[in-house]
Short mmCIF file of C-alpha atoms in Angstrom, two decimals:
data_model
loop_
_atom_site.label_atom_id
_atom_site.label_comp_id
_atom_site.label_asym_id
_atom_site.label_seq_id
_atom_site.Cartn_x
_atom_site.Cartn_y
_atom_site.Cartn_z
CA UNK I 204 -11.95 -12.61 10.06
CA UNK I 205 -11.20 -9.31 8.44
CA UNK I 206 -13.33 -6.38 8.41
CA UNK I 207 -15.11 -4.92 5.15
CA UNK I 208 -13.47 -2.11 3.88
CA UNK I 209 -16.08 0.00 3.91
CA UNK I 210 -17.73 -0.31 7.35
CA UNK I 211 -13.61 1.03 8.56
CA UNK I 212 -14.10 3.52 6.26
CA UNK I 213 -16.81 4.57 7.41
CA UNK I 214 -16.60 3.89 11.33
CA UNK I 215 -13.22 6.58 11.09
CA UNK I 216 -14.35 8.84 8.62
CA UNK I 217 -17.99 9.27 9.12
CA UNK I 218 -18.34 9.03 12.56
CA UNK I 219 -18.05 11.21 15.50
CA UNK I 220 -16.69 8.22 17.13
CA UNK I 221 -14.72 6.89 14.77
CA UNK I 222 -13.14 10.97 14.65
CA UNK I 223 -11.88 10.71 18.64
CA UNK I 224 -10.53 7.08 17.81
CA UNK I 225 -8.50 7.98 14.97
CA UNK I 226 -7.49 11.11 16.79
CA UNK I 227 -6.17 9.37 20.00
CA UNK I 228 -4.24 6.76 17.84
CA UNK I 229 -2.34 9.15 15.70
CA UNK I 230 -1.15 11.31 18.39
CA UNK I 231 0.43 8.52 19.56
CA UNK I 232 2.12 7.17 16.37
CA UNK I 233 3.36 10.80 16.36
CA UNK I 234 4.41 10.92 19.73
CA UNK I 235 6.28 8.12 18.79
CA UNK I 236 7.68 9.02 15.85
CA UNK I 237 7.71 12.70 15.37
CA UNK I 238 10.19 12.30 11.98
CA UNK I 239 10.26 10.37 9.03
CA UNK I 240 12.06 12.37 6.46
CA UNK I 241 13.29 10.68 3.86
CA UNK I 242 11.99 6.87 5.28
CA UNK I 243 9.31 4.64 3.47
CA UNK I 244 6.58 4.59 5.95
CA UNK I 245 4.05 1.53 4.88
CA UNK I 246 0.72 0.36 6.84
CA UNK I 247 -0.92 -2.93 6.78
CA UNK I 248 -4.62 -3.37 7.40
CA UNK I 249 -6.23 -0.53 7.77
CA UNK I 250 -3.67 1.99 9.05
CA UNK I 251 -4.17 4.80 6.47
CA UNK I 252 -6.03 6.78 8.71
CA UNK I 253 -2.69 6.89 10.60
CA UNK I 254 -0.18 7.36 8.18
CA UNK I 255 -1.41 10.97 6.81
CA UNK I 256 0.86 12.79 9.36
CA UNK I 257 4.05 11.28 7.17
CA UNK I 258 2.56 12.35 3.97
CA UNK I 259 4.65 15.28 3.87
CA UNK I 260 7.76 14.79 4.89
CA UNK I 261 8.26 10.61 4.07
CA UNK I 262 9.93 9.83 1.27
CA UNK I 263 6.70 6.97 0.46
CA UNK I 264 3.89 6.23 2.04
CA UNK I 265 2.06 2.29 1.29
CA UNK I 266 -1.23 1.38 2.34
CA UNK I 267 -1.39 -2.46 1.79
CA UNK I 268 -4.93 -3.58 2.10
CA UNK I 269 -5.75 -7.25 2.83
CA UNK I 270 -7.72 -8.89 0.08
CA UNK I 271 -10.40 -9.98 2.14
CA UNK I 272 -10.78 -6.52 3.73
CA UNK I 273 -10.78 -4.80 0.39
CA UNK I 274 -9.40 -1.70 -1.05
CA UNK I 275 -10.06 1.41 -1.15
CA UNK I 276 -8.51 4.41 -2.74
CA UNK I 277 -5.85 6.66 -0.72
CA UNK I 278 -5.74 9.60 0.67
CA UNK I 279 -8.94 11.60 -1.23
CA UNK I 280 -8.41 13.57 -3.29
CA UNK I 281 -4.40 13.03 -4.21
CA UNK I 282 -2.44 10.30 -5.94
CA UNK I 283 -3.62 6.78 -4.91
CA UNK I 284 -1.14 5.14 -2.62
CA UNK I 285 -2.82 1.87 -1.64
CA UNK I 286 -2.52 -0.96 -2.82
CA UNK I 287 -4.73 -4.78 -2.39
CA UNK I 288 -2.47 -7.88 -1.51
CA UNK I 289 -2.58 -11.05 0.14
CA UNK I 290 -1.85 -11.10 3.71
CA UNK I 291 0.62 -13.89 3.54
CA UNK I 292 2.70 -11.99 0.32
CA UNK I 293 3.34 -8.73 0.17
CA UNK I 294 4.13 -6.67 -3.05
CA UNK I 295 7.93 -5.36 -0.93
CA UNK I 296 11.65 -6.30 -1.38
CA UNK I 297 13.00 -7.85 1.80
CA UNK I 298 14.05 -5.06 3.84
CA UNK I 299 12.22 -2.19 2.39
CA UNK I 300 10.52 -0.64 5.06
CA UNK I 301 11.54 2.16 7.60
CA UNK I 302 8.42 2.60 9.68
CA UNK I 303 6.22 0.13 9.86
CA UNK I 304 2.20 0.19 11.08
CA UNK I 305 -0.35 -2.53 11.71
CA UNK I 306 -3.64 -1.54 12.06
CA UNK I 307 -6.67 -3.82 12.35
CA UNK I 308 -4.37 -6.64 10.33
CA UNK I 309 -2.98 -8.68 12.97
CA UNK I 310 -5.98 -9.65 15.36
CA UNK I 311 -8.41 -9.67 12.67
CA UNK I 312 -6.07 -12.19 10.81
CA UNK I 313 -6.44 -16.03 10.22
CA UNK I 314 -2.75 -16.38 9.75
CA UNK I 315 -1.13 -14.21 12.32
CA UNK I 316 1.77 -16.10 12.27
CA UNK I 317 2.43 -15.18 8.64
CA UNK I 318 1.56 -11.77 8.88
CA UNK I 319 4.30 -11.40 11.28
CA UNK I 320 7.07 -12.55 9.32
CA UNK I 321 5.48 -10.70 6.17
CA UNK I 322 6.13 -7.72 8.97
CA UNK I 323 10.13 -8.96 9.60
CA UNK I 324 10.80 -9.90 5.90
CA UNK I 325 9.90 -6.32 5.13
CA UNK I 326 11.56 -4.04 7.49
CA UNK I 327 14.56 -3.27 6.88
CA UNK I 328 17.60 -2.92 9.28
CA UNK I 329 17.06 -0.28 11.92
CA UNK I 330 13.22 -0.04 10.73
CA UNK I 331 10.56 0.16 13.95
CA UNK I 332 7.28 -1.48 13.69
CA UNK I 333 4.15 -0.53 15.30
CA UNK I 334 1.07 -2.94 16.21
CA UNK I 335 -1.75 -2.03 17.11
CA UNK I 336 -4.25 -4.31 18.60
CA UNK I 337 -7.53 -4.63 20.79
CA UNK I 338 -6.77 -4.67 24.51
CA UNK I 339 -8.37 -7.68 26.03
CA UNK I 340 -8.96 -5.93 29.48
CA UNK I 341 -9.92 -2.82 27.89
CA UNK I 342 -13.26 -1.40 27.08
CA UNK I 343 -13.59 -1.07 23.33
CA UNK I 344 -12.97 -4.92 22.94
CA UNK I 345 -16.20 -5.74 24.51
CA UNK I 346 -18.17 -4.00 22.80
CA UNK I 347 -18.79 -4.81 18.72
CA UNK I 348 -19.85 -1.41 17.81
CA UNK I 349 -16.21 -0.58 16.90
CA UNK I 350 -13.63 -2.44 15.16
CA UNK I 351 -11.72 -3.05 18.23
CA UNK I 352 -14.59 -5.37 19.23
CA UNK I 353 -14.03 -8.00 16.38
CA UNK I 354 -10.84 -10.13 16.19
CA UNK I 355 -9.00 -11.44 19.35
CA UNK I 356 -7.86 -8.89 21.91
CA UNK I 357 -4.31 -9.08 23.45
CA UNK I 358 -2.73 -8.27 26.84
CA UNK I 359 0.54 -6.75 26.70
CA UNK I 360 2.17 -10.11 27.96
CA UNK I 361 0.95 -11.94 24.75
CA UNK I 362 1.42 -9.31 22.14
CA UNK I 363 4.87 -9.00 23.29
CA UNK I 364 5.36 -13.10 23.54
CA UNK I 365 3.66 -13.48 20.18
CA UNK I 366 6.39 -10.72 18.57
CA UNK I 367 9.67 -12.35 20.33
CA UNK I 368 8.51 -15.98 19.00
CA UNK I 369 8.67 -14.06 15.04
CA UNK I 370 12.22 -12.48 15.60
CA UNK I 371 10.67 -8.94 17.38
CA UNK I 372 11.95 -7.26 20.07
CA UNK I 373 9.75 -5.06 21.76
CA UNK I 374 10.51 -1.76 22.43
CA UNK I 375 8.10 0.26 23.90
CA UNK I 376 4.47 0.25 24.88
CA UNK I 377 1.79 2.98 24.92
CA UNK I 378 -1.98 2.75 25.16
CA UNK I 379 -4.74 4.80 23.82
CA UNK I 380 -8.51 5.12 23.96
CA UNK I 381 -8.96 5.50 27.57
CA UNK I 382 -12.52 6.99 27.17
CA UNK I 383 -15.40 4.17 27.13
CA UNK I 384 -16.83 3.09 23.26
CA UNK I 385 -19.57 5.58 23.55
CA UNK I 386 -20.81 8.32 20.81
CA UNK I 387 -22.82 9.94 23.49
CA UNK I 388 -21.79 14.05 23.02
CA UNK I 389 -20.52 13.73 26.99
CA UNK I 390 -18.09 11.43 26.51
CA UNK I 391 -17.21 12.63 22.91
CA UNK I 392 -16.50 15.74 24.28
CA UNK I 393 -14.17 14.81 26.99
CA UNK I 394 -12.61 11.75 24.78
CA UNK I 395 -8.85 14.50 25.17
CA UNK I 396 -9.45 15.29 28.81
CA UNK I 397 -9.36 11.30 29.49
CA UNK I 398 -6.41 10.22 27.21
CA UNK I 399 -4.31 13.30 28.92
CA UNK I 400 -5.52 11.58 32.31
CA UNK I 401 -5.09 8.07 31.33
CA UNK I 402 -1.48 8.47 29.59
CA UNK I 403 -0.31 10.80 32.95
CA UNK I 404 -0.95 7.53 35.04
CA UNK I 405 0.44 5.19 32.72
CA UNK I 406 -2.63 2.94 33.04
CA UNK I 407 -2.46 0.41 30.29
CA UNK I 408 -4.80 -2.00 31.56
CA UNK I 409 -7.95 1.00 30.63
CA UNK I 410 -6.83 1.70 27.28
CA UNK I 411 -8.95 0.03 24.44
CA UNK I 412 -5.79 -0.41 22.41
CA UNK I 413 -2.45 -1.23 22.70
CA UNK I 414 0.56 -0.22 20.79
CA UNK I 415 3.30 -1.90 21.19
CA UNK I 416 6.77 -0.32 18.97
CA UNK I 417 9.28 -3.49 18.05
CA UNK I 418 12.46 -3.66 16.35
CA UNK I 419 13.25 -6.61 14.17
CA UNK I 420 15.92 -8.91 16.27
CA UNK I 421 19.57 -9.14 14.71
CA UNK I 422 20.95 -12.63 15.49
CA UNK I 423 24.90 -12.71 16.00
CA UNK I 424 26.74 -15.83 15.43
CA UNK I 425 27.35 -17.83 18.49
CA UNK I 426 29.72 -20.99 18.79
CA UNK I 427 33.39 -22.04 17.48
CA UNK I 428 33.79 -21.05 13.85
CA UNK I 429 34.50 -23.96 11.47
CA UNK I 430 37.30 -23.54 9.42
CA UNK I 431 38.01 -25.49 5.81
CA UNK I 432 41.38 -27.84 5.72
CA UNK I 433 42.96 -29.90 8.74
CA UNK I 434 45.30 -27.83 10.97
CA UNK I 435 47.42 -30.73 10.01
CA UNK I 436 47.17 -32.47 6.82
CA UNK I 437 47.57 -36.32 6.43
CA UNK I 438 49.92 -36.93 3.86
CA UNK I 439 48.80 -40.67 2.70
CA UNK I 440 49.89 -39.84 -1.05
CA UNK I 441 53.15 -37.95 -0.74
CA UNK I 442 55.14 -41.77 -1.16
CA UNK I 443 53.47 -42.26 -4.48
CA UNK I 444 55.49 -41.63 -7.51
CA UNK I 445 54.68 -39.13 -9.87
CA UNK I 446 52.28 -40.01 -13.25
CA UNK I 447 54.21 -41.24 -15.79
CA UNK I 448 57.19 -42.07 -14.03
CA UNK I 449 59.42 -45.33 -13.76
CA UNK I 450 59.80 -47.54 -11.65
CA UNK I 451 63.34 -47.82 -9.89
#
């Protein structure tokens, strides 16, 4: 079950909360990818609030917007570049994507399966994609005061299984959110001190998401080519005479 558009809006945008989440996520999208000159960087979900660092310096930027989550304008203030579509069928060419983000669209989904290979039909050779999802043994998945508490959670052992069974390959993995779900000003306050801590010890199990960067999988041929014609040619008809001629 999708989210309404409007409660994401305004969980990341008007909420002190919603601030240090969006915060924490980005830097590691841009840790991640620190460039994208010239590449069409597209989100799915609701992964605008990550996508203004490539504003700049991208050569596009999509928002696609599931149609039960709704739409809503992007980025305020400056030409609109989101766009409503179905989940299952979105408005790209194969291949047309460079960078790819998913962002409360895959565990929120009732078709997973064809969100993923909305996500490989799209990218285009060499592209990355990024999903983001709920950890299950993390924090902010227990608790549905956020949007990382609706939807079904993943460990890292599933997400990855789940992407290899669509034609990913994973890549990396990072985790963020490693302060606990809670808008009190303590923990607001040192949200940065425990992200520093918690990406220092590598401890993905505490993070209340995980990001896992894939690569779409290019299958090579494999088995004994199959040529056209016989090697050697039966020659059944070669003692037939020619049409039209007589017989001796």
């Amino acid at each position: 079950m999708h989210l309404d558009v409007l409660d994401l809006r305004n969980f990341y945008y008007r909420t002190n909360l919603g601030r240090v989440a969006q915060r924490a996520i980005r830097n590691q999208v841009v840790q991640l990818w620190p460039d994208a000159k010239g590449q069409t960087v597209a989100g799915f979900g609701f992964a605008v609030p990550l996508l203004r660092p490539f504003m700049g310096q991208a050569r596009r930027v999509i928002g696609l917007m599931p149609g039960q989550q709704g739409v809503m304008p992007w980025p305020p203030g400056g030409d609109n570049v989101s766009a409503l579509c179905e989940e299952t069928a979105w408005p790209l060419a194969d291949g047309f994507v460079d960078k790819l983000v998913l962002l409360h669209g895959l565990e929120t989904s009732e078709h997973p399966s064809a969100v993923l290979e909305e996500s490989a039909r799209v990218l285009g050779p060499g592209g990355r994609a990024l999903f983001i999802v709920p950890n299950r043994s993390g924090l902010w998945a227990r608790r549905d005061r956020t949007p990382f508490g609706f939807g079904r959670p993943y460990s890292p052992g599933q997400l990855e299984a789940q992407l290899r069974a669509h034609g990913f390959e994973p890549q990396r993995n990072l985790a963020a959110l490693f302060a606990p779900p809670s808008d009190r000003r303590f923990w607001l306050r040192s949200a940065g001190m425990w992200e520093t801590a918690g990406q220092r010890m590598s401890a993905q199990f505490a993070g209340g998401v995980l990001l896992v960067e894939a690569s779409k999988r290019v299958y090579r041929p494999t088995g004994s080519p199959v040529h056209e014609g016989l090697s050697r040619p039966l020659r059944v008809l070669e003692g037939l005479p020619a049409a039209g001629a007589e017989p001796a």
